[in-house]
Amino acid sequence: MEEYGGGNLLSEAMGSGPRVVVVEDCVEAPAAFVLHLLLKRALAGGGAVALLALAQPFSHYDRVLRKMGCNLSLHRKNGRLHFFDLQAFPGGPKGGAICDAFFRLYGDIQRVVDANRIAEHAGQFTVMIDDVSLLEVAAHGSIDDVLDFLHYCVTLTSEMNCSLVVLIHEDIYSSERVGLLLHLRYIADLVIRAAPLSTGLATDVHGQVSSFPLLVALANIMMRVGVLHL
Amino acid sequence: MAAAGASGGQTIGRSSFSRVAVSTAASSSTSAGVKLGPNGAAFVSSGIPDLDRILGGGFLLGSVVMVMEDSDAPHHLLLLRSFMAQGVVHKQPLLFAGPMKEPRLFLGTLPAPVASSKEDGRQRVMGAGTSSDGRTSDEALRIAWQYKKYFGEDKTSHAEHKNNKQEFSNDFDLRKSLERHLLNSQNIECVSTQDGDTLGELQDRCSTFLSKHLRKDGGNLNAGRIAIQSLCAPQCGYFEKDWDMVSFIRSLKAMVRSSNVVAVITFPNAILSNSFCKRWHHLADTLLSIKAIPDEDKDLAKLLTGYQDMVGFLHVHKVAQTNSQVPVILEASTFSLKLRKRRSLVLERLNQAPVDGSAGPSHAASGSCSSSSQGSQLDF
């Protein structure tokens, strides 16, 4: 991981083993790469991952992670990666209530987590959502259903000893509907935020990543992890 | 540019060298109008050779391109028409949707490709560097502040474009319209977005269109194009159904991703609320914005060379990247949109005009100051 500059900075931030990690980004500085790093980290540590992919198809993640030295197809075959292709979520016939779709989805995740717990050498289980803003679109703007779903996922972390990683596009919520973002920040143990450099583009530095461990943030200390080189 | 960026960013990548070999080997089996790039990417031309070059090869197959319209001028139609005309020329299936009663009439306004035989021949004789009339006359007057125009690499890429232009991209003559027989023989579908109260019909048409172009492993790359004009325009029946529109784009994106189709959507971003606008931006794979420039802006005319030929600015916000997390970093993100010989579109980097020689050093300093503030103004 060290060869990917920033990887060790990220692991420093992840050092305390946060349960809920919220990754925030904006149009100018997409933070999908943070998810890739965390995905690799979760799988490399011997754990299992349930990836709720709303933004990209499997081939994309597979290709990106293969370049980072992590074979997703293999992990998927071994049952360590549970890939939920939710690009067409909720799908099916129109008119079915969205909360039912969320309920079914949660049931699937819970089953996977359960199975992982029973398995012999069970490591840490991570539920990863890419991204929540699209979950909201899938729910047709019904923020309550999304919050309910997220709440269930958070309960998983305490009951089943797993962690939750969530990507959210922060700039959508800058003016309206701040509820979802505030809620996520509230439940987060660690917030990682990608932002463009205020000085504009540079050839090798594309932005900065800051992380706010919220346990510490209670004491009102904000820790900047540093500029991350891709 | 993507290839350059990728190789630059992947100094630590392990498999990047094998990728190139694969793509060159496979390139022989592609159909006309499709170009293969790194990371399993395939491109089709946007219809504007300069834009293809800027975006690192063209529009990525399986991506959604969004163009933010200028609220005062229909310059986005220049992009849309070029994109559609290029598809027609390559005999690629096309689905067009627009907020008008008779969308098929819009096809009559598509530009025709520049008669390549005469033009190309002449240009080849004159050499690659003298591709435009402006450049021919300027050739003798190389002045330091414009040196970027004469970069060697720029010339070679231009020359390269000339060579495979026949297959990949054409220059279009905006004054001539495309020949009728091309439009009639094509499988071109048109949908009006004005009538329906919901996006259901458009969605159905898109999904039937896309189901014909599903991506098959190792299959031939027959590209299709979807062009949607002013998706959220007030005259559309579903206007102000914000969630419907975002869901539509999301499902369109999901379908497009698994097919060999490029969807270009233009939208008047000014009428969307701020947060929905950001949602649209996030949903776009490639995000461009077009801005017209006022006719008589004296300050701007002083600052930029070639101001009188410019019709607008093109800003590149986002460049599509699938199967890779290496971002494409452009040398510049704002380009001037010019009409060469009043008929074909070219994109150029902004060139700062020289400060008046007679003005003296103090003036020069103030000139550079104002130019930097101007730069932020242009940064729409």
Coordinates of C-alpha atoms in Angstrom, one line a residue:
Chain A
M1 CA 0.0 0.0 0.0
E2 CA 2.9 2.3 0.6
E3 CA 3.7 2.6 -3.0
Y4 CA 0.4 4.5 -3.5
G5 CA 1.5 7.7 -1.9
G6 CA -1.2 8.7 0.6
G7 CA -1.9 5.1 1.4
N8 CA -0.1 5.3 4.7
L9 CA -1.6 8.6 5.4
L10 CA -4.9 7.0 4.9
S11 CA -4.0 4.1 7.1
E12 CA -2.9 6.5 9.7
A13 CA -6.3 8.1 9.6
M14 CA -7.9 4.6 9.6
G15 CA -5.7 3.5 12.5
S16 CA -8.2 3.8 15.2
G17 CA -10.5 1.4 13.4
P18 CA -13.4 3.7 12.8
R19 CA -16.8 2.0 12.5
V20 CA -18.5 4.5 10.2
V21 CA -16.4 6.3 7.6
V22 CA -18.0 9.0 5.5
V23 CA -16.1 10.1 2.4
E24 CA -17.2 13.5 1.0
D25 CA -16.3 14.8 -2.4
C26 CA -17.4 17.4 -5.0
V27 CA -17.5 17.7 -8.8
E28 CA -14.1 19.2 -9.0
A29 CA -12.4 16.6 -6.8
P30 CA -14.0 13.2 -7.0
A31 CA -13.1 10.9 -4.1
A32 CA -13.7 7.6 -5.7
F33 CA -10.0 6.8 -5.3
V34 CA -10.4 6.9 -1.5
L35 CA -13.1 4.2 -1.9
H36 CA -10.7 2.1 -4.0
L37 CA -8.0 2.4 -1.4
L38 CA -10.3 1.5 1.4
L39 CA -11.7 -1.4 -0.6
K40 CA -8.2 -2.7 -1.2
R41 CA -7.3 -2.2 2.4
A42 CA -10.4 -4.1 3.6
L43 CA -9.7 -7.0 1.3
A44 CA -6.0 -7.1 1.9
G45 CA -6.5 -7.3 5.7
G46 CA -8.3 -10.7 5.2
G47 CA -11.7 -9.2 5.6
A48 CA -14.8 -9.4 3.5
V49 CA -16.7 -6.6 1.7
A50 CA -20.2 -6.0 0.6
L51 CA -20.0 -3.4 -2.1
L52 CA -23.2 -1.6 -3.0
A53 CA -22.3 -0.2 -6.4
L54 CA -24.7 2.4 -7.7
A55 CA -22.2 4.4 -9.7
Q56 CA -20.1 2.0 -11.7
P57 CA -20.4 -1.5 -13.1
F58 CA -18.2 -4.3 -11.7
S59 CA -15.8 -4.2 -14.6
H60 CA -14.8 -0.7 -13.6
Y61 CA -13.9 -1.6 -10.0
D62 CA -12.3 -4.8 -11.2
R63 CA -10.0 -3.0 -13.6
V64 CA -9.1 -0.2 -11.2
L65 CA -8.3 -2.5 -8.3
R66 CA -6.4 -4.9 -10.5
K67 CA -4.0 -2.0 -11.3
M68 CA -3.6 -1.6 -7.5
G69 CA -2.7 -5.2 -7.1
C70 CA -6.0 -6.6 -5.9
N71 CA -8.0 -9.1 -7.9
L72 CA -11.6 -8.4 -7.3
S73 CA -12.9 -11.3 -9.5
L74 CA -10.9 -13.7 -7.5
H75 CA -12.2 -12.3 -4.2
R76 CA -15.7 -12.4 -5.6
K77 CA -15.3 -16.0 -6.5
N78 CA -13.9 -16.8 -3.0
G79 CA -16.9 -15.2 -1.5
R80 CA -14.9 -12.4 0.1
L81 CA -16.4 -9.7 -2.1
H82 CA -20.1 -9.5 -2.3
F83 CA -20.9 -7.2 -5.2
F84 CA -24.4 -5.7 -5.4
D85 CA -24.9 -4.2 -8.8
L86 CA -27.5 -1.5 -8.0
Q87 CA -27.2 0.6 -11.1
A88 CA -30.7 -0.3 -12.0
F89 CA -31.9 -0.3 -8.4
P90 CA -34.8 -0.6 -7.4
G91 CA -35.6 -2.0 -10.8
G92 CA -38.4 -4.4 -11.3
P93 CA -41.9 -3.2 -12.0
K94 CA -42.6 0.4 -11.2
G95 CA -44.9 1.2 -8.4
G96 CA -43.4 -1.2 -5.9
A97 CA -42.8 0.9 -2.8
I98 CA -39.2 1.9 -2.4
C99 CA -39.1 1.0 1.2
D100 CA -39.8 -2.6 0.2
A101 CA -36.8 -2.5 -2.2
F102 CA -34.6 -1.1 0.6
F103 CA -35.9 -3.8 2.9
R104 CA -35.0 -6.6 0.5
L105 CA -31.6 -5.0 0.0
Y106 CA -30.9 -4.8 3.7
G107 CA -32.1 -8.4 4.0
D108 CA -29.5 -9.5 1.4
I109 CA -26.7 -7.6 3.2
Q110 CA -27.7 -9.0 6.5
R111 CA -27.6 -12.5 5.1
V112 CA -24.2 -12.0 3.7
V113 CA -22.8 -10.5 6.9
D114 CA -24.3 -13.4 8.9
A115 CA -22.8 -16.0 6.6
N116 CA -19.4 -14.2 7.0
R117 CA -19.6 -14.4 10.7
I118 CA -20.3 -18.1 10.7
A119 CA -17.4 -18.7 8.3
E120 CA -14.3 -20.1 9.8
H121 CA -11.6 -17.4 9.5
A122 CA -13.9 -14.5 9.5
G123 CA -12.2 -11.2 9.4
Q124 CA -13.5 -7.7 9.6
F125 CA -16.6 -7.2 7.4
T126 CA -17.1 -3.9 5.6
V127 CA -20.2 -2.5 3.9
M128 CA -19.4 0.0 1.3
I129 CA -21.9 2.3 -0.4
D130 CA -20.9 4.1 -3.7
D131 CA -22.7 6.5 -3.4
V132 CA -25.5 7.7 -1.1
S133 CA -26.5 10.5 -3.4
L134 CA -27.5 8.0 -6.0
L135 CA -29.3 6.0 -3.3
E136 CA -31.4 9.1 -2.8
V137 CA -32.1 9.3 -6.5
A138 CA -33.1 5.7 -6.5
A139 CA -35.5 6.4 -3.7
H140 CA -36.9 9.3 -5.8
G141 CA -35.9 11.8 -3.2
S142 CA -37.5 10.1 -0.3
I143 CA -34.9 11.0 2.2
D144 CA -36.6 9.2 5.1
D145 CA -36.2 5.8 3.3
V146 CA -32.6 6.4 2.7
L147 CA -32.0 7.5 6.3
D148 CA -33.8 4.4 7.5
F149 CA -31.7 2.2 5.4
L150 CA -28.5 3.9 6.5
H151 CA -29.6 3.5 10.1
Y152 CA -30.1 -0.2 9.6
C153 CA -26.7 -0.4 8.1
V154 CA -25.2 1.4 11.1
T155 CA -26.9 -1.0 13.5
L156 CA -25.1 -3.8 11.6
T157 CA -21.8 -2.2 12.5
S158 CA -22.5 -2.5 16.2
E159 CA -24.3 -5.7 16.2
M160 CA -22.3 -7.7 13.7
N161 CA -19.0 -6.1 14.3
C162 CA -18.5 -4.7 10.8
S163 CA -17.7 -1.2 9.4
L164 CA -19.5 1.0 7.0
V165 CA -17.9 3.2 4.3
V166 CA -20.1 5.7 2.6
L167 CA -19.4 8.1 -0.3
I168 CA -21.5 11.2 -0.5
H169 CA -21.2 14.2 -2.9
E170 CA -21.1 17.0 -0.4
D171 CA -21.6 19.9 -2.9
I172 CA -25.2 18.7 -3.7
Y173 CA -26.2 19.5 -0.1
S174 CA -24.5 22.8 0.3
S175 CA -27.7 24.8 -0.1
E176 CA -30.8 22.6 0.2
R177 CA -31.7 19.3 1.8
V178 CA -28.7 19.4 4.1
G179 CA -30.4 16.8 6.3
L180 CA -28.8 13.7 4.8
L181 CA -25.3 15.1 4.9
L182 CA -25.7 16.3 8.5
H183 CA -27.0 13.0 9.5
L184 CA -24.2 11.2 7.9
R185 CA -21.7 13.5 9.5
Y186 CA -23.4 12.8 12.8
I187 CA -23.1 9.1 12.6
A188 CA -19.6 9.1 11.2
D189 CA -16.5 8.3 13.3
L190 CA -14.3 9.5 10.5
V191 CA -15.0 12.0 7.8
I192 CA -12.6 12.1 4.8
R193 CA -13.1 15.0 2.5
A194 CA -11.6 15.6 -0.9
A195 CA -11.5 19.1 -2.1
P196 CA -9.7 20.8 -5.0
L197 CA -6.8 23.0 -4.2
S198 CA -7.7 26.6 -3.8
T199 CA -4.8 27.6 -6.1
G200 CA -6.2 25.6 -9.0
L201 CA -4.9 22.7 -10.9
A202 CA -1.4 21.4 -10.7
T203 CA 0.2 18.7 -12.8
D204 CA 0.8 16.2 -10.0
V205 CA -1.3 17.4 -7.1
H206 CA -5.0 17.3 -7.9
G207 CA -6.5 18.2 -4.6
Q208 CA -6.3 17.7 -1.0
V209 CA -7.8 15.2 1.3
S210 CA -8.6 16.0 4.9
S211 CA -9.9 13.7 7.5
F212 CA -11.8 14.6 10.6
P213 CA -11.8 11.9 13.3
L214 CA -15.0 12.9 15.0
L215 CA -14.2 11.4 18.3
V216 CA -11.4 13.8 18.5
A217 CA -13.5 16.5 16.8
L218 CA -15.6 16.6 20.0
A219 CA -12.6 18.2 21.5
N220 CA -12.8 20.5 18.6
I221 CA -9.5 19.4 17.1
M222 CA -9.4 19.0 13.3
M223 CA -6.6 17.0 12.0
R224 CA -5.4 17.5 8.5
V225 CA -3.9 14.4 7.1
G226 CA -2.1 16.2 4.3
V227 CA -2.0 16.6 0.6
L228 CA -2.5 13.3 -1.1
H229 CA -0.6 12.6 -4.3
L230 CA -2.3 10.3 -6.7
Chain B
M1 CA -3.9 13.3 -23.9
A2 CA -5.5 10.6 -21.9
A3 CA -2.7 8.2 -22.9
A4 CA -0.1 10.8 -21.9
G5 CA -1.9 11.4 -18.6
A6 CA -2.2 7.7 -17.9
S7 CA 1.4 6.9 -18.6
G8 CA 2.4 10.0 -16.5
G9 CA 0.2 9.0 -13.6
Q10 CA 0.9 5.3 -13.7
T11 CA 4.6 5.3 -13.1
I12 CA 3.9 2.7 -10.5
G13 CA 1.3 0.8 -12.5
R14 CA 2.3 -2.7 -13.2
S15 CA 0.3 -3.7 -16.2
S16 CA 0.2 -0.5 -18.2
F17 CA 2.6 -1.7 -20.8
S18 CA 0.6 -4.7 -21.9
R19 CA -2.6 -2.7 -22.3
V20 CA -1.2 -0.8 -25.3
A21 CA -0.2 -3.9 -27.1
V22 CA -3.7 -5.3 -26.7
S23 CA -5.4 -2.2 -28.0
T24 CA -3.2 -1.9 -31.1
A25 CA -3.8 -5.5 -31.9
A26 CA -7.5 -5.2 -31.5
S27 CA -7.8 -1.9 -33.4
S28 CA -7.9 -3.8 -36.7
S29 CA -11.2 -5.3 -36.0
T30 CA -13.1 -2.1 -35.1
S31 CA -15.7 -0.6 -37.3
A32 CA -15.4 2.9 -38.9
G33 CA -15.6 5.8 -36.6
V34 CA -14.5 4.0 -33.5
K35 CA -11.0 4.4 -32.1
L36 CA -9.6 2.3 -29.3
G37 CA -7.7 3.9 -26.4
P38 CA -6.1 2.7 -23.2
N39 CA -7.9 0.8 -20.4
G40 CA -10.3 -0.9 -22.8
A41 CA -11.8 2.5 -23.8
A42 CA -13.3 3.1 -27.2
F43 CA -14.0 6.5 -28.6
V44 CA -16.2 8.0 -31.2
S45 CA -15.7 11.5 -32.6
S46 CA -17.5 14.5 -31.3
G47 CA -17.6 15.9 -34.8
I48 CA -15.1 18.6 -33.8
P49 CA -11.6 17.3 -34.3
D50 CA -10.2 19.8 -31.7
L51 CA -12.6 18.7 -29.1
D52 CA -11.6 15.1 -29.7
R53 CA -8.0 16.0 -29.2
I54 CA -8.8 17.9 -26.0
L55 CA -10.8 15.1 -24.5
G56 CA -8.0 12.6 -25.3
G57 CA -9.6 10.8 -28.3
G58 CA -13.2 11.8 -28.4
F59 CA -16.3 10.8 -26.6
L60 CA -16.0 7.6 -24.7
L61 CA -18.3 4.8 -25.7
G62 CA -20.6 4.0 -22.8
S63 CA -20.4 7.4 -21.3
V64 CA -22.9 10.2 -20.8
V65 CA -21.7 13.6 -22.0
M66 CA -23.5 16.6 -20.6
V67 CA -23.3 20.1 -22.0
M68 CA -24.4 23.1 -20.0
E69 CA -26.2 25.5 -22.3
D70 CA -25.7 29.2 -22.3
S71 CA -29.0 30.8 -21.4
D72 CA -28.8 33.5 -24.0
A73 CA -27.3 31.8 -27.1
P74 CA -27.9 28.5 -28.8
H75 CA -24.2 27.7 -29.1
H76 CA -24.7 24.2 -27.6
L77 CA -26.5 23.3 -30.8
L78 CA -23.2 23.7 -32.6
L79 CA -21.8 20.8 -30.5
L80 CA -25.0 18.8 -30.8
R81 CA -25.2 19.2 -34.5
S82 CA -21.6 18.3 -35.1
F83 CA -22.0 15.2 -32.9
M84 CA -25.1 14.1 -34.7
A85 CA -23.7 14.9 -38.2
Q86 CA -20.6 12.9 -37.4
G87 CA -22.7 9.9 -36.5
V88 CA -24.7 10.2 -39.7
V89 CA -21.6 10.4 -41.8
H90 CA -20.3 7.3 -40.1
K91 CA -23.7 5.6 -40.7
Q92 CA -24.1 5.1 -36.9
P93 CA -27.6 4.7 -35.6
L94 CA -28.9 7.9 -34.0
L95 CA -31.6 8.7 -31.5
F96 CA -32.5 12.3 -31.2
A97 CA -34.9 13.8 -28.7
G98 CA -35.7 17.5 -28.5
P99 CA -38.3 19.8 -27.1
M100 CA -40.0 20.5 -30.4
K101 CA -43.1 19.4 -32.2
E102 CA -41.3 17.9 -35.2
P103 CA -37.8 16.8 -34.0
R104 CA -37.2 15.3 -37.5
L105 CA -37.0 18.8 -38.9
F106 CA -33.9 19.4 -36.8
L107 CA -32.1 16.9 -38.8
G108 CA -32.3 19.3 -41.8
T109 CA -30.0 21.7 -40.0
L110 CA -27.1 19.2 -39.6
P111 CA -23.9 20.5 -41.2
A112 CA -22.3 18.6 -44.1
P113 CA -18.7 17.5 -44.0
V114 CA -16.2 19.7 -45.8
A115 CA -15.5 18.3 -49.2
S116 CA -12.4 16.5 -48.3
S117 CA -10.9 15.9 -51.7
K118 CA -10.2 19.5 -52.6
E119 CA -9.6 20.9 -49.2
D120 CA -7.4 18.1 -48.0
G121 CA -5.3 17.9 -51.1
R122 CA -4.6 21.6 -50.9
Q123 CA -3.7 21.5 -47.3
R124 CA -1.4 18.5 -47.8
V125 CA 0.5 20.4 -50.4
M126 CA 0.8 23.4 -48.1
G127 CA 2.0 21.3 -45.2
A128 CA 0.5 20.4 -41.9
G129 CA 1.5 23.7 -40.1
T130 CA -0.6 25.8 -42.4
S131 CA -3.9 24.2 -41.7
S132 CA -6.0 27.3 -41.4
D133 CA -5.9 30.5 -43.3
G134 CA -5.1 32.4 -40.2
R135 CA -2.0 30.4 -39.6
T136 CA -0.8 30.7 -43.2
S137 CA -0.7 34.4 -42.9
D138 CA 0.7 34.4 -39.4
E139 CA 3.4 32.0 -40.3
A140 CA 6.0 34.7 -40.9
L141 CA 5.1 36.6 -37.8
R142 CA 6.0 34.3 -35.0
I143 CA 5.9 36.4 -31.9
A144 CA 7.0 35.1 -28.6
W145 CA 3.7 35.6 -26.8
Q146 CA 1.9 33.3 -29.2
Y147 CA 4.5 30.6 -29.3
K148 CA 2.1 28.0 -27.9
K149 CA 0.3 28.1 -31.2
Y150 CA 3.4 26.8 -32.9
F151 CA 4.4 24.0 -30.6
G152 CA 5.9 21.1 -32.4
E153 CA 3.7 18.5 -30.7
D154 CA 0.6 20.4 -31.7
K155 CA 1.6 20.2 -35.3
T156 CA 2.3 16.5 -35.2
S157 CA -1.0 15.8 -33.6
H158 CA -2.6 17.9 -36.2
A159 CA -0.9 16.0 -39.0
E160 CA -1.8 12.7 -37.4
H161 CA -5.4 13.9 -37.4
K162 CA -5.2 14.6 -41.1
N163 CA -4.1 11.1 -41.8
N164 CA -6.8 9.2 -40.1
K165 CA -9.4 11.9 -40.4
Q166 CA -11.2 10.0 -43.1
E167 CA -12.1 7.2 -40.7
F168 CA -12.5 9.0 -37.4
S169 CA -13.6 12.6 -37.6
N170 CA -14.6 15.1 -40.2
D171 CA -14.6 18.9 -40.4
F172 CA -18.1 20.2 -40.9
D173 CA -19.2 23.1 -42.9
L174 CA -21.8 24.9 -40.9
R175 CA -23.1 26.7 -43.9
K176 CA -24.0 23.6 -45.9
S177 CA -26.6 21.2 -44.7
L178 CA -26.2 17.5 -44.9
E179 CA -27.4 15.7 -48.0
R180 CA -31.0 14.4 -47.8
H181 CA -30.2 10.9 -49.0
L182 CA -27.9 10.4 -46.0
L183 CA -30.6 11.3 -43.6
N184 CA -33.2 9.2 -45.3
S185 CA -31.1 6.1 -45.6
Q186 CA -30.1 6.1 -42.0
N187 CA -31.8 4.5 -39.1
I188 CA -32.4 7.7 -37.3
E189 CA -35.1 7.9 -34.7
C190 CA -36.6 11.0 -33.4
V191 CA -38.6 11.6 -30.2
S192 CA -40.3 14.8 -29.2
T193 CA -40.0 15.6 -25.5
Q194 CA -42.6 18.3 -25.7
D195 CA -45.7 16.2 -25.7
G196 CA -45.5 13.6 -23.0
D197 CA -46.1 14.4 -19.4
T198 CA -43.6 11.9 -18.3
L199 CA -40.2 10.8 -19.3
G200 CA -41.6 7.3 -19.7
E201 CA -41.7 7.4 -23.5
L202 CA -38.3 8.8 -23.9
Q203 CA -37.0 6.2 -21.5
D204 CA -38.6 3.4 -23.4
R205 CA -37.3 4.6 -26.7
C206 CA -33.8 4.9 -25.2
S207 CA -33.9 1.5 -23.7
T208 CA -35.1 -0.2 -27.0
F209 CA -32.4 1.8 -28.8
L210 CA -29.7 0.8 -26.3
S211 CA -30.8 -2.9 -26.3
K212 CA -29.8 -3.1 -29.9
H213 CA -26.2 -2.0 -29.1
L214 CA -25.4 -4.1 -26.1
R215 CA -21.7 -4.5 -25.5
K216 CA -20.6 -8.0 -26.3
D217 CA -17.3 -9.6 -25.3
G218 CA -15.1 -9.6 -28.3
G219 CA -17.9 -8.5 -30.6
N220 CA -17.7 -5.8 -33.1
L221 CA -17.9 -2.3 -32.0
N222 CA -20.9 -0.8 -33.7
A223 CA -21.4 2.5 -32.1
G224 CA -24.7 4.3 -31.6
R225 CA -25.4 7.8 -30.6
I226 CA -28.1 9.4 -28.5
A227 CA -28.6 13.1 -28.6
I228 CA -31.0 14.8 -26.3
Q229 CA -31.5 18.5 -26.6
S230 CA -32.5 20.7 -23.6
L231 CA -33.6 17.8 -21.4
C232 CA -35.0 20.0 -18.7
A233 CA -36.4 22.8 -20.9
P234 CA -39.5 24.5 -19.6
Q235 CA -41.6 23.5 -22.7
C236 CA -41.2 19.8 -21.8
G237 CA -44.2 18.2 -20.3
Y238 CA -42.3 16.8 -17.3
F239 CA -40.7 20.2 -16.5
E240 CA -40.0 20.6 -12.8
K241 CA -40.3 16.9 -12.1
D242 CA -36.8 17.1 -10.9
W243 CA -36.5 13.6 -9.4
D244 CA -38.0 12.1 -12.5
M245 CA -35.3 13.7 -14.6
V246 CA -32.4 12.7 -12.3
S247 CA -33.7 9.1 -12.2
F248 CA -34.0 9.1 -15.9
I249 CA -30.4 10.2 -16.3
R250 CA -29.3 7.7 -13.8
S251 CA -31.0 4.8 -15.5
L252 CA -29.9 6.1 -18.9
K253 CA -26.3 6.2 -17.6
A254 CA -26.6 2.6 -16.3
M255 CA -27.9 1.4 -19.6
V256 CA -25.4 3.3 -21.7
R257 CA -22.5 2.0 -19.6
S258 CA -23.3 -1.5 -20.8
S259 CA -23.6 -0.7 -24.4
N260 CA -21.6 0.9 -27.2
V261 CA -23.5 4.1 -27.2
V262 CA -22.6 7.7 -26.4
A263 CA -25.3 9.9 -25.0
V264 CA -25.0 13.6 -25.3
I265 CA -27.4 15.6 -23.3
T266 CA -27.6 19.4 -23.3
F267 CA -29.4 21.2 -20.6
P268 CA -30.1 24.7 -19.6
N269 CA -28.5 24.6 -16.2
A270 CA -29.7 28.0 -15.1
I271 CA -33.3 26.8 -14.6
L272 CA -32.3 23.9 -12.3
S273 CA -31.9 24.5 -8.7
N274 CA -28.5 24.6 -7.3
S275 CA -28.5 21.2 -5.7
F276 CA -30.1 19.4 -8.7
C277 CA -27.6 21.1 -11.0
K278 CA -24.9 19.5 -8.9
R279 CA -26.6 16.2 -9.1
W280 CA -26.6 16.4 -12.9
H281 CA -23.0 17.3 -12.8
H282 CA -22.2 14.3 -10.8
L283 CA -24.1 12.0 -13.1
A284 CA -22.3 13.3 -16.1
D285 CA -19.2 11.4 -17.3
T286 CA -18.0 14.2 -19.4
L287 CA -19.2 17.7 -18.4
L288 CA -18.8 20.6 -20.7
S289 CA -20.2 24.1 -20.6
I290 CA -20.7 26.5 -23.4
K291 CA -20.8 30.3 -23.0
A292 CA -21.4 32.9 -25.6
I293 CA -19.3 36.0 -25.5
P294 CA -20.8 39.4 -25.9
D295 CA -20.2 41.1 -29.2
E296 CA -18.8 44.3 -28.1
D297 CA -16.8 43.6 -25.0
K298 CA -13.9 46.0 -25.3
D299 CA -12.0 44.8 -22.3
L300 CA -12.1 41.2 -23.4
A301 CA -11.2 42.2 -26.9
K302 CA -8.1 43.9 -25.6
L303 CA -7.1 40.9 -23.5
L304 CA -7.5 38.1 -26.0
T305 CA -6.1 37.7 -29.4
G306 CA -8.5 36.7 -32.2
Y307 CA -11.4 38.0 -30.2
Q308 CA -13.3 39.0 -33.3
D309 CA -13.4 35.4 -34.6
M310 CA -14.6 33.9 -31.3
V311 CA -18.2 32.9 -30.9
G312 CA -18.0 31.5 -27.4
F313 CA -16.0 29.7 -24.7
L314 CA -16.0 26.0 -24.1
H315 CA -15.2 24.9 -20.6
V316 CA -14.3 21.4 -19.8
H317 CA -15.3 20.5 -16.2
K318 CA -15.0 16.7 -16.2
V319 CA -13.5 14.2 -18.6
A320 CA -14.9 10.7 -18.7
Q321 CA -12.7 8.0 -17.2
T322 CA -13.8 4.5 -16.9
N323 CA -11.7 1.5 -15.8
S324 CA -9.2 3.9 -14.4
Q325 CA -8.8 6.2 -11.5
V326 CA -6.1 8.3 -13.0
P327 CA -7.7 11.7 -13.6
V328 CA -7.2 13.4 -16.9
I329 CA -5.5 16.7 -16.3
L330 CA -6.0 19.1 -19.1
E331 CA -3.4 21.8 -19.9
A332 CA -6.2 24.3 -20.0
S333 CA -9.9 23.9 -19.3
T334 CA -11.2 26.9 -21.1
F335 CA -11.1 27.1 -24.8
S336 CA -12.3 29.6 -27.3
L337 CA -14.8 28.4 -29.9
K338 CA -14.1 30.0 -33.2
L339 CA -15.5 29.7 -36.7
R340 CA -12.8 29.2 -39.2
K341 CA -13.7 30.8 -42.5
R342 CA -17.1 31.3 -41.0
R343 CA -18.0 27.7 -41.5
S344 CA -16.0 25.1 -39.5
L345 CA -15.6 25.0 -35.8
V346 CA -12.2 25.1 -34.1
L347 CA -11.3 25.2 -30.5
E348 CA -8.2 27.1 -29.4
R349 CA -6.6 27.8 -26.1
L350 CA -7.0 31.4 -25.0
N351 CA -4.1 33.5 -26.0
Q352 CA -3.4 36.7 -24.2
A353 CA -3.0 39.7 -26.3
P354 CA 0.2 41.7 -26.0
V355 CA 0.1 44.8 -23.9
D356 CA 0.4 48.0 -26.0
G357 CA 4.0 48.7 -26.7
S358 CA 3.5 52.4 -26.3
A359 CA 2.0 52.1 -22.9
G360 CA 5.2 51.7 -21.0
P361 CA 6.2 49.3 -18.2
S362 CA 3.7 50.6 -15.6
H363 CA 0.9 49.9 -17.9
A364 CA 2.2 46.5 -18.7
A365 CA 2.1 45.6 -15.0
S366 CA -1.5 46.7 -14.7
G367 CA -2.3 44.8 -17.8
S368 CA -1.1 41.5 -16.4
C369 CA -2.9 42.2 -13.2
S370 CA -6.2 42.7 -14.9
S371 CA -5.7 39.7 -17.0
S372 CA -5.4 37.4 -14.0
S373 CA -8.6 38.8 -12.6
Q374 CA -10.1 38.4 -16.0
G375 CA -9.1 34.8 -16.0
S376 CA -11.2 34.1 -12.9
Q377 CA -14.1 35.8 -14.6
L378 CA -13.8 33.5 -17.6
D379 CA -13.7 30.6 -15.2
F380 CA -17.4 30.1 -15.4

